[in-house]
mmCIF file of C-alpha atoms in Angstrom:
data_model
loop_
_atom_site.group_PDB
_atom_site.id
_atom_site.type_symbol
_atom_site.label_atom_id
_atom_site.label_comp_id
_atom_site.label_asym_id
_atom_site.label_seq_id
_atom_site.Cartn_x
_atom_site.Cartn_y
_atom_site.Cartn_z
ATOM 1 C CA UNK T 279 -12.294 19.633 -11.536
ATOM 2 C CA UNK T 280 -10.547 22.858 -10.651
ATOM 3 C CA UNK T 281 -6.993 23.224 -11.867
ATOM 4 C CA UNK T 282 -4.141 23.917 -9.453
ATOM 5 C CA UNK T 283 -0.686 25.355 -9.966
ATOM 6 C CA UNK T 284 0.834 21.963 -9.135
ATOM 7 C CA UNK T 285 1.314 19.285 -11.817
ATOM 8 C CA UNK T 286 0.138 16.619 -9.349
ATOM 9 C CA UNK T 287 -3.325 16.767 -7.798
ATOM 10 C CA UNK T 288 -4.636 14.322 -5.210
ATOM 11 C CA UNK T 289 -8.289 14.867 -4.265
ATOM 12 C CA UNK T 290 -10.369 12.708 -1.943
ATOM 13 C CA UNK T 291 -13.937 12.041 -3.064
ATOM 14 C CA UNK T 292 -16.372 11.644 -0.154
ATOM 15 C CA UNK T 293 -19.473 9.717 -1.247
ATOM 16 C CA UNK T 294 -22.384 8.289 0.718
ATOM 17 C CA UNK T 295 -24.153 6.062 -1.796
ATOM 18 C CA UNK T 296 -23.976 4.570 -5.276
ATOM 19 C CA UNK T 297 -25.347 7.712 -6.935
ATOM 20 C CA UNK T 298 -22.721 9.874 -5.237
ATOM 21 C CA UNK T 299 -19.992 7.455 -6.214
ATOM 22 C CA UNK T 300 -20.932 7.503 -9.877
ATOM 23 C CA UNK T 301 -21.477 11.284 -9.902
ATOM 24 C CA UNK T 302 -17.915 11.771 -8.680
ATOM 25 C CA UNK T 303 -16.116 9.101 -10.668
ATOM 26 C CA UNK T 304 -17.749 8.751 -14.090
ATOM 27 C CA UNK T 305 -17.243 12.416 -15.144
ATOM 28 C CA UNK T 306 -13.659 12.193 -13.846
ATOM 29 C CA UNK T 307 -13.003 9.270 -16.186
ATOM 30 C CA UNK T 308 -14.872 10.752 -19.141
ATOM 31 C CA UNK T 309 -13.150 14.120 -18.819
ATOM 32 C CA UNK T 310 -9.791 12.349 -18.868
ATOM 33 C CA UNK T 311 -10.679 10.362 -21.964
ATOM 34 C CA UNK T 312 -11.954 13.505 -23.694
ATOM 35 C CA UNK T 313 -8.646 15.236 -22.927
ATOM 36 C CA UNK T 314 -6.669 12.328 -24.374
ATOM 37 C CA UNK T 315 -5.250 11.335 -20.986
ATOM 38 C CA UNK T 316 -4.507 7.686 -20.168
ATOM 39 C CA UNK T 317 -6.994 6.644 -17.468
ATOM 40 C CA UNK T 318 -6.836 3.824 -14.929
ATOM 41 C CA UNK T 319 -9.362 2.735 -12.312
ATOM 42 C CA UNK T 320 -8.208 0.638 -9.334
ATOM 43 C CA UNK T 321 -11.110 0.122 -6.928
ATOM 44 C CA UNK T 322 -12.666 -2.769 -4.975
ATOM 45 C CA UNK T 323 -14.461 -5.386 -7.068
ATOM 46 C CA UNK T 324 -18.022 -4.280 -6.330
ATOM 47 C CA UNK T 325 -17.295 -0.677 -7.286
ATOM 48 C CA UNK T 326 -15.280 -1.821 -10.288
ATOM 49 C CA UNK T 327 -18.337 -3.647 -11.650
ATOM 50 C CA UNK T 328 -20.459 -0.573 -10.978
ATOM 51 C CA UNK T 329 -18.090 1.696 -12.900
ATOM 52 C CA UNK T 330 -17.638 -0.759 -15.743
ATOM 53 C CA UNK T 331 -21.396 -0.813 -16.289
ATOM 54 C CA UNK T 332 -21.770 2.965 -15.996
ATOM 55 C CA UNK T 333 -18.957 3.641 -18.475
ATOM 56 C CA UNK T 334 -20.425 1.356 -21.126
ATOM 57 C CA UNK T 335 -18.253 1.210 -24.223
ATOM 58 C CA UNK T 336 -15.789 3.699 -22.717
ATOM 59 C CA UNK T 337 -14.747 1.021 -20.214
ATOM 60 C CA UNK T 338 -12.678 -0.584 -22.974
ATOM 61 C CA UNK T 339 -10.525 2.565 -23.100
ATOM 62 C CA UNK T 340 -9.722 2.440 -19.381
ATOM 63 C CA UNK T 341 -7.261 0.259 -17.477
ATOM 64 C CA UNK T 342 -9.509 -1.489 -14.941
ATOM 65 C CA UNK T 343 -7.983 -3.145 -11.860
ATOM 66 C CA UNK T 344 -9.514 -4.850 -8.839
ATOM 67 C CA UNK T 345 -7.882 -3.124 -5.851
ATOM 68 C CA UNK T 346 -8.860 -5.975 -3.532
ATOM 69 C CA UNK T 347 -6.395 -8.123 -5.464
ATOM 70 C CA UNK T 348 -3.828 -5.668 -6.862
ATOM 71 C CA UNK T 349 -3.654 -3.612 -3.678
ATOM 72 C CA UNK T 350 -4.210 -6.264 -1.030
ATOM 73 C CA UNK T 351 -0.853 -5.174 0.375
ATOM 74 C CA UNK T 352 -0.976 -1.356 0.444
ATOM 75 C CA UNK T 353 2.818 -1.287 0.133
ATOM 76 C CA UNK T 354 2.683 -2.373 -3.491
ATOM 77 C CA UNK T 355 -0.001 0.064 -4.682
ATOM 78 C CA UNK T 356 2.397 2.928 -5.429
ATOM 79 C CA UNK T 357 5.047 0.931 -7.333
ATOM 80 C CA UNK T 358 2.834 -1.629 -9.072
ATOM 81 C CA UNK T 359 -0.533 0.070 -9.587
ATOM 82 C CA UNK T 360 -0.017 3.843 -9.619
ATOM 83 C CA UNK T 361 3.574 4.275 -10.784
ATOM 84 C CA UNK T 362 3.217 1.139 -12.904
ATOM 85 C CA UNK T 363 0.478 2.879 -14.903
ATOM 86 C CA UNK T 364 2.016 6.365 -14.902
ATOM 87 C CA UNK T 365 5.467 5.136 -15.923
ATOM 88 C CA UNK T 366 3.939 3.205 -18.811
ATOM 89 C CA UNK T 367 2.797 6.559 -20.277
ATOM 90 C CA UNK T 368 5.876 8.823 -20.217
ATOM 91 C CA UNK T 369 5.231 12.337 -21.402
ATOM 92 C CA UNK T 370 1.472 12.124 -20.777
ATOM 93 C CA UNK T 371 -0.590 13.411 -17.911
ATOM 94 C CA UNK T 372 -2.376 10.430 -16.387
ATOM 95 C CA UNK T 373 -5.646 10.207 -14.517
ATOM 96 C CA UNK T 374 -6.220 7.466 -11.949
ATOM 97 C CA UNK T 375 -8.972 6.513 -9.535
ATOM 98 C CA UNK T 376 -7.455 4.645 -6.601
ATOM 99 C CA UNK T 377 -9.627 3.337 -3.748
ATOM 100 C CA UNK T 378 -7.308 1.572 -1.294
ATOM 101 C CA UNK T 379 -9.558 1.813 1.794
ATOM 102 C CA UNK T 380 -12.913 0.068 2.003
ATOM 103 C CA UNK T 381 -15.134 -1.476 4.655
ATOM 104 C CA UNK T 382 -13.543 -4.808 5.486
ATOM 105 C CA UNK T 383 -9.940 -3.669 5.610
ATOM 106 C CA UNK T 384 -8.495 -5.208 8.780
ATOM 107 C CA UNK T 385 -7.182 -3.332 11.801
ATOM 108 C CA UNK T 386 -3.715 -4.579 10.874
ATOM 109 C CA UNK T 387 -3.992 -3.350 7.287
ATOM 110 C CA UNK T 388 -5.321 0.113 7.994
ATOM 111 C CA UNK T 389 -2.140 1.851 9.267
ATOM 112 C CA UNK T 390 -0.336 0.765 6.087
ATOM 113 C CA UNK T 391 -3.284 2.070 4.027
ATOM 114 C CA UNK T 392 -3.215 5.483 5.709
ATOM 115 C CA UNK T 393 0.546 5.757 5.269
ATOM 116 C CA UNK T 394 0.138 4.775 1.615
ATOM 117 C CA UNK T 395 -2.324 7.608 1.021
ATOM 118 C CA UNK T 396 0.060 10.080 2.661
ATOM 119 C CA UNK T 397 3.092 8.834 0.731
ATOM 120 C CA UNK T 398 1.385 9.233 -2.650
ATOM 121 C CA UNK T 399 1.975 12.966 -2.245
ATOM 122 C CA UNK T 400 5.739 12.400 -2.082
ATOM 123 C CA UNK T 401 5.868 9.633 -4.685
ATOM 124 C CA UNK T 402 4.127 11.791 -7.300
ATOM 125 C CA UNK T 403 5.471 15.237 -6.412
ATOM 126 C CA UNK T 404 6.171 17.058 -9.663
ATOM 127 C CA UNK T 405 4.513 14.374 -11.813
ATOM 128 C CA UNK T 406 1.777 15.160 -14.334
ATOM 129 C CA UNK T 407 -0.995 13.141 -12.716
ATOM 130 C CA UNK T 408 -4.342 13.328 -10.975
ATOM 131 C CA UNK T 409 -5.208 10.563 -8.498
ATOM 132 C CA UNK T 410 -8.776 10.614 -7.164
ATOM 133 C CA UNK T 411 -9.354 8.563 -3.994
ATOM 134 C CA UNK T 412 -12.982 7.710 -3.090
ATOM 135 C CA UNK T 413 -14.061 7.315 0.564
ATOM 136 C CA UNK T 414 -17.415 5.833 1.591
ATOM 137 C CA UNK T 415 -18.729 8.161 4.299
ATOM 138 C CA UNK T 416 -21.622 5.803 5.117
ATOM 139 C CA UNK T 417 -19.414 2.794 5.902
ATOM 140 C CA UNK T 418 -16.000 4.051 6.991
ATOM 141 C CA UNK T 419 -15.194 5.218 10.521
ATOM 142 C CA UNK T 420 -14.941 8.912 11.247
ATOM 143 C CA UNK T 421 -11.252 8.483 12.121
ATOM 144 C CA UNK T 422 -10.625 7.154 8.602
ATOM 145 C CA UNK T 423 -12.319 10.199 7.080
ATOM 146 C CA UNK T 424 -10.303 12.494 9.341
ATOM 147 C CA UNK T 425 -7.129 10.797 8.105
ATOM 148 C CA UNK T 426 -8.297 11.326 4.513
ATOM 149 C CA UNK T 427 -8.546 15.051 5.196
ATOM 150 C CA UNK T 428 -4.909 14.955 6.334
ATOM 151 C CA UNK T 429 -3.607 12.910 3.389
ATOM 152 C CA UNK T 430 -5.426 14.760 0.585
ATOM 153 C CA UNK T 431 -4.904 18.456 -0.170
ATOM 154 C CA UNK T 432 -8.275 18.682 -1.940
ATOM 155 C CA UNK T 433 -11.674 17.335 -0.831
ATOM 156 C CA UNK T 434 -14.750 16.775 -3.003
ATOM 157 C CA UNK T 435 -18.201 16.147 -1.557
ATOM 158 C CA UNK T 436 -21.650 16.587 -3.119
ATOM 159 C CA UNK T 437 -20.038 18.117 -6.195
ATOM 160 C CA UNK T 438 -18.252 20.816 -4.177
ATOM 161 C CA UNK T 439 -14.459 20.979 -4.221
ATOM 162 C CA UNK T 440 -12.489 22.669 -1.467
ATOM 163 C CA UNK T 441 -9.000 22.819 -0.055
ATOM 164 C CA UNK T 442 -8.441 20.665 3.023
ATOM 165 C CA UNK T 443 -7.501 22.765 6.034
ATOM 166 C CA UNK T 444 -6.266 19.580 7.780
ATOM 167 C CA UNK T 445 -3.742 18.557 5.111
ATOM 168 C CA UNK T 446 -0.641 17.168 6.872
ATOM 169 C CA UNK T 447 0.509 13.938 5.200
ATOM 170 C CA UNK T 448 3.759 13.613 7.144
ATOM 171 C CA UNK T 449 1.785 13.645 10.381
ATOM 172 C CA UNK T 450 -0.039 10.527 9.180
ATOM 173 C CA UNK T 451 3.190 8.793 8.130
ATOM 174 C CA UNK T 452 4.738 9.447 11.534
ATOM 175 C CA UNK T 453 1.543 8.873 13.499
ATOM 176 C CA UNK T 454 1.136 5.342 12.152
ATOM 177 C CA UNK T 455 4.801 4.473 12.614
ATOM 178 C CA UNK T 456 3.670 2.296 15.509
ATOM 179 C CA UNK T 457 5.586 -0.315 17.539
ATOM 180 C CA UNK T 458 4.652 -3.828 16.424
ATOM 181 C CA UNK T 459 3.679 -6.047 19.362
ATOM 182 C CA UNK T 460 4.520 -9.749 19.223
ATOM 183 C CA UNK T 461 2.735 -12.470 21.199
ATOM 184 C CA UNK T 462 4.698 -13.818 24.178
ATOM 185 C CA UNK T 463 6.711 -16.897 23.329
ATOM 186 C CA UNK T 464 6.762 -16.417 19.559
ATOM 187 C CA UNK T 465 9.406 -18.724 18.060
ATOM 188 C CA UNK T 466 12.530 -16.843 17.016
ATOM 189 C CA UNK T 467 16.110 -17.227 15.934
ATOM 190 C CA UNK T 468 19.075 -14.856 15.830
ATOM 191 C CA UNK T 469 21.234 -14.729 12.702
ATOM 192 C CA UNK T 470 24.331 -13.206 11.182
ATOM 193 C CA UNK T 471 26.030 -13.626 7.817
ATOM 194 C CA UNK T 472 26.999 -17.246 8.545
ATOM 195 C CA UNK T 473 23.503 -18.192 9.702
ATOM 196 C CA UNK T 474 21.385 -16.811 6.847
ATOM 197 C CA UNK T 475 20.592 -20.310 5.468
ATOM 198 C CA UNK T 476 19.612 -21.418 8.981
ATOM 199 C CA UNK T 477 17.221 -18.478 9.320
ATOM 200 C CA UNK T 478 15.494 -19.376 6.047
ATOM 201 C CA UNK T 479 15.292 -23.020 7.120
ATOM 202 C CA UNK T 480 13.810 -21.991 10.462
ATOM 203 C CA UNK T 481 11.110 -19.929 8.731
ATOM 204 C CA UNK T 482 10.180 -22.759 6.361
ATOM 205 C CA UNK T 483 10.077 -25.312 9.170
ATOM 206 C CA UNK T 484 7.735 -23.084 11.162
ATOM 207 C CA UNK T 485 5.639 -22.471 8.049
ATOM 208 C CA UNK T 486 5.138 -26.213 7.614
ATOM 209 C CA UNK T 487 4.065 -26.591 11.236
ATOM 210 C CA UNK T 488 1.713 -23.608 11.073
ATOM 211 C CA UNK T 489 0.065 -24.684 7.807
ATOM 212 C CA UNK T 490 1.295 -22.252 5.177
ATOM 213 C CA UNK T 491 -0.019 -23.449 1.779
ATOM 214 C CA UNK T 492 2.656 -25.116 -0.328
ATOM 215 C CA UNK T 493 2.280 -22.578 -3.108
ATOM 216 C CA UNK T 494 3.323 -19.762 -0.723
ATOM 217 C CA UNK T 495 6.524 -21.419 0.581
ATOM 218 C CA UNK T 496 8.704 -19.906 -2.146
ATOM 219 C CA UNK T 497 7.245 -16.448 -1.455
ATOM 220 C CA UNK T 498 8.069 -16.804 2.236
ATOM 221 C CA UNK T 499 11.565 -18.143 1.569
ATOM 222 C CA UNK T 500 12.399 -15.289 -0.794
ATOM 223 C CA UNK T 501 10.979 -12.630 1.554
ATOM 224 C CA UNK T 502 12.966 -14.007 4.485
ATOM 225 C CA UNK T 503 16.117 -14.172 2.357
ATOM 226 C CA UNK T 504 15.725 -10.537 1.306
ATOM 227 C CA UNK T 505 14.995 -9.231 4.801
ATOM 228 C CA UNK T 506 17.701 -11.168 6.625
ATOM 229 C CA UNK T 507 20.315 -10.367 3.992
ATOM 230 C CA UNK T 508 19.331 -6.707 4.305
ATOM 231 C CA UNK T 509 20.012 -6.960 8.037
ATOM 232 C CA UNK T 510 23.489 -8.312 7.442
ATOM 233 C CA UNK T 511 24.356 -5.735 4.781
ATOM 234 C CA UNK T 512 22.589 -2.640 6.109
ATOM 235 C CA UNK T 513 21.334 -3.447 9.598
ATOM 236 C CA UNK T 514 24.461 -3.900 11.651
ATOM 237 C CA UNK T 515 25.363 -7.413 10.526
ATOM 238 C CA UNK T 516 22.896 -9.295 12.732
ATOM 239 C CA UNK T 517 19.190 -9.569 13.368
ATOM 240 C CA UNK T 518 16.410 -11.619 14.908
ATOM 241 C CA UNK T 519 13.654 -13.439 13.015
ATOM 242 C CA UNK T 520 10.296 -14.333 14.578
ATOM 243 C CA UNK T 521 7.606 -16.541 12.992
ATOM 244 C CA UNK T 522 4.108 -17.209 14.372
ATOM 245 C CA UNK T 523 0.460 -17.541 13.314
ATOM 246 C CA UNK T 524 -2.272 -15.009 14.044
ATOM 247 C CA UNK T 525 -5.771 -14.335 12.687
ATOM 248 C CA UNK T 526 -5.423 -16.671 9.711
ATOM 249 C CA UNK T 527 -1.955 -15.461 8.700
ATOM 250 C CA UNK T 528 1.600 -16.579 9.117
ATOM 251 C CA UNK T 529 3.605 -13.620 10.386
ATOM 252 C CA UNK T 530 7.307 -13.278 9.739
ATOM 253 C CA UNK T 531 9.118 -10.440 11.479
ATOM 254 C CA UNK T 532 12.707 -9.240 11.259
ATOM 255 C CA UNK T 533 14.317 -6.760 13.618
ATOM 256 C CA UNK T 534 17.826 -5.357 13.306
ATOM 257 C CA UNK T 535 19.830 -2.282 14.232
ATOM 258 C CA UNK T 536 19.496 -0.592 10.847
ATOM 259 C CA UNK T 537 17.840 2.797 10.509
ATOM 260 C CA UNK T 538 15.310 3.062 7.681
ATOM 261 C CA UNK T 539 15.061 6.816 7.175
ATOM 262 C CA UNK T 540 13.258 6.824 3.825
ATOM 263 C CA UNK T 541 9.489 6.264 4.239
ATOM 264 C CA UNK T 542 9.223 5.494 0.507
ATOM 265 C CA UNK T 543 11.689 2.606 0.753
ATOM 266 C CA UNK T 544 10.171 -0.418 -0.955
ATOM 267 C CA UNK T 545 7.542 1.698 -2.716
ATOM 268 C CA UNK T 546 9.573 2.950 -5.669
ATOM 269 C CA UNK T 547 9.624 0.851 -8.855
ATOM 270 C CA UNK T 548 13.030 -0.534 -9.722
ATOM 271 C CA UNK T 549 14.690 1.332 -12.567
ATOM 272 C CA UNK T 550 16.195 -0.509 -15.559
ATOM 273 C CA UNK T 551 19.744 -1.528 -14.737
ATOM 274 C CA UNK T 552 19.327 -0.664 -11.057
ATOM 275 C CA UNK T 553 21.842 -2.451 -8.839
ATOM 276 C CA UNK T 554 20.510 -3.220 -5.374
ATOM 277 C CA UNK T 555 17.687 -1.458 -3.566
ATOM 278 C CA UNK T 556 15.067 -4.001 -4.627
ATOM 279 C CA UNK T 557 14.798 -6.080 -1.454
ATOM 280 C CA UNK T 558 11.914 -4.385 0.353
ATOM 281 C CA UNK T 559 10.163 -3.730 -2.960
ATOM 282 C CA UNK T 560 10.259 -7.455 -3.688
ATOM 283 C CA UNK T 561 8.939 -8.224 -0.205
ATOM 284 C CA UNK T 562 6.012 -5.858 -0.831
ATOM 285 C CA UNK T 563 5.223 -7.748 -4.024
ATOM 286 C CA UNK T 564 5.389 -11.156 -2.302
ATOM 287 C CA UNK T 565 3.538 -10.585 0.978
ATOM 288 C CA UNK T 566 -0.159 -9.998 1.624
ATOM 289 C CA UNK T 567 0.733 -7.161 4.003
ATOM 290 C CA UNK T 568 3.947 -5.492 5.164
ATOM 291 C CA UNK T 569 4.171 -3.359 8.285
ATOM 292 C CA UNK T 570 7.258 -1.343 9.190
ATOM 293 C CA UNK T 571 8.289 0.327 12.432
ATOM 294 C CA UNK T 572 11.178 2.771 12.142
ATOM 295 C CA UNK T 573 12.980 3.730 15.363
ATOM 296 C CA UNK T 574 16.250 5.391 16.360
ATOM 297 C CA UNK T 575 17.659 2.104 17.615
ATOM 298 C CA UNK T 576 16.578 -0.135 14.736
ATOM 299 C CA UNK T 577 13.932 -1.222 12.267
ATOM 300 C CA UNK T 578 11.227 -3.878 12.483
ATOM 301 C CA UNK T 579 9.602 -5.275 9.334
ATOM 302 C CA UNK T 580 6.651 -7.660 9.592
ATOM 303 C CA UNK T 581 5.228 -9.661 6.671
ATOM 304 C CA UNK T 582 1.875 -11.427 6.517
ATOM 305 C CA UNK T 583 1.099 -14.538 4.441
ATOM 306 C CA UNK T 584 -2.412 -15.981 4.332
ATOM 307 C CA UNK T 585 -2.722 -19.508 5.719
ATOM 308 C CA UNK T 586 -5.628 -20.347 3.417
ATOM 309 C CA UNK T 587 -5.080 -21.048 -0.288
#
């Protein structure tokens, strides 16, 4: 892979079949191992098995992660998967394969995935790292591939590496900052500092009615507590909480008058001894998906919890 003047490189690998996938990923891993770089691979389960087999004994020297599990919520990929690995190797250049977008990602998940890919460029600016992101050109929509050209400064296809003339990651972050539409009649409650316990109780009562598995109740309660408390402290002192079911998920949405100006909020790992600033990060770790809409007159945060165990 060609070297750049920047310490961080973020190429997209366009592949059309299994042979193309292995031709682009296996040498990337082996070159990293040969250079003494810590290497991680976070890809969907089917591709993970493919790479494990192709790497043979070298697979034991690589951190292997199933992205379908670790990155189900795109909002936790940067702090838990990518920064989690990079921060565990201070002083070393790291090499990571991250494949957060695959056929089967839902329409609701995709905007968060595209924003994630764009935000990697900010999260790793100045870091000694290379993150290679594979894209299946045979299965993914053309619009997804166009977005990849905007979120990655370098493109690799058929062994040829070139600079992307469409690179504009902030355009993707802003372009997918979309209003979140609720169904008419969704149950809701307003809250302030005195009504925070009532808001949590409301969410749990609705969860019981809508069939949230018992082992997810604590996750929901903690996420609601973090979001509603954030409203009181940073969002003008009040907010509104909605809870409803849709497409096999319980959705919990909070809107307040706060302005969330930092697109990386909730995507930075907490630092040792850090006081505060962990609320949205914790919500990203708890929920199956988190969508955010930032506007001049307030912020909306929507969390998804699967209704099936």
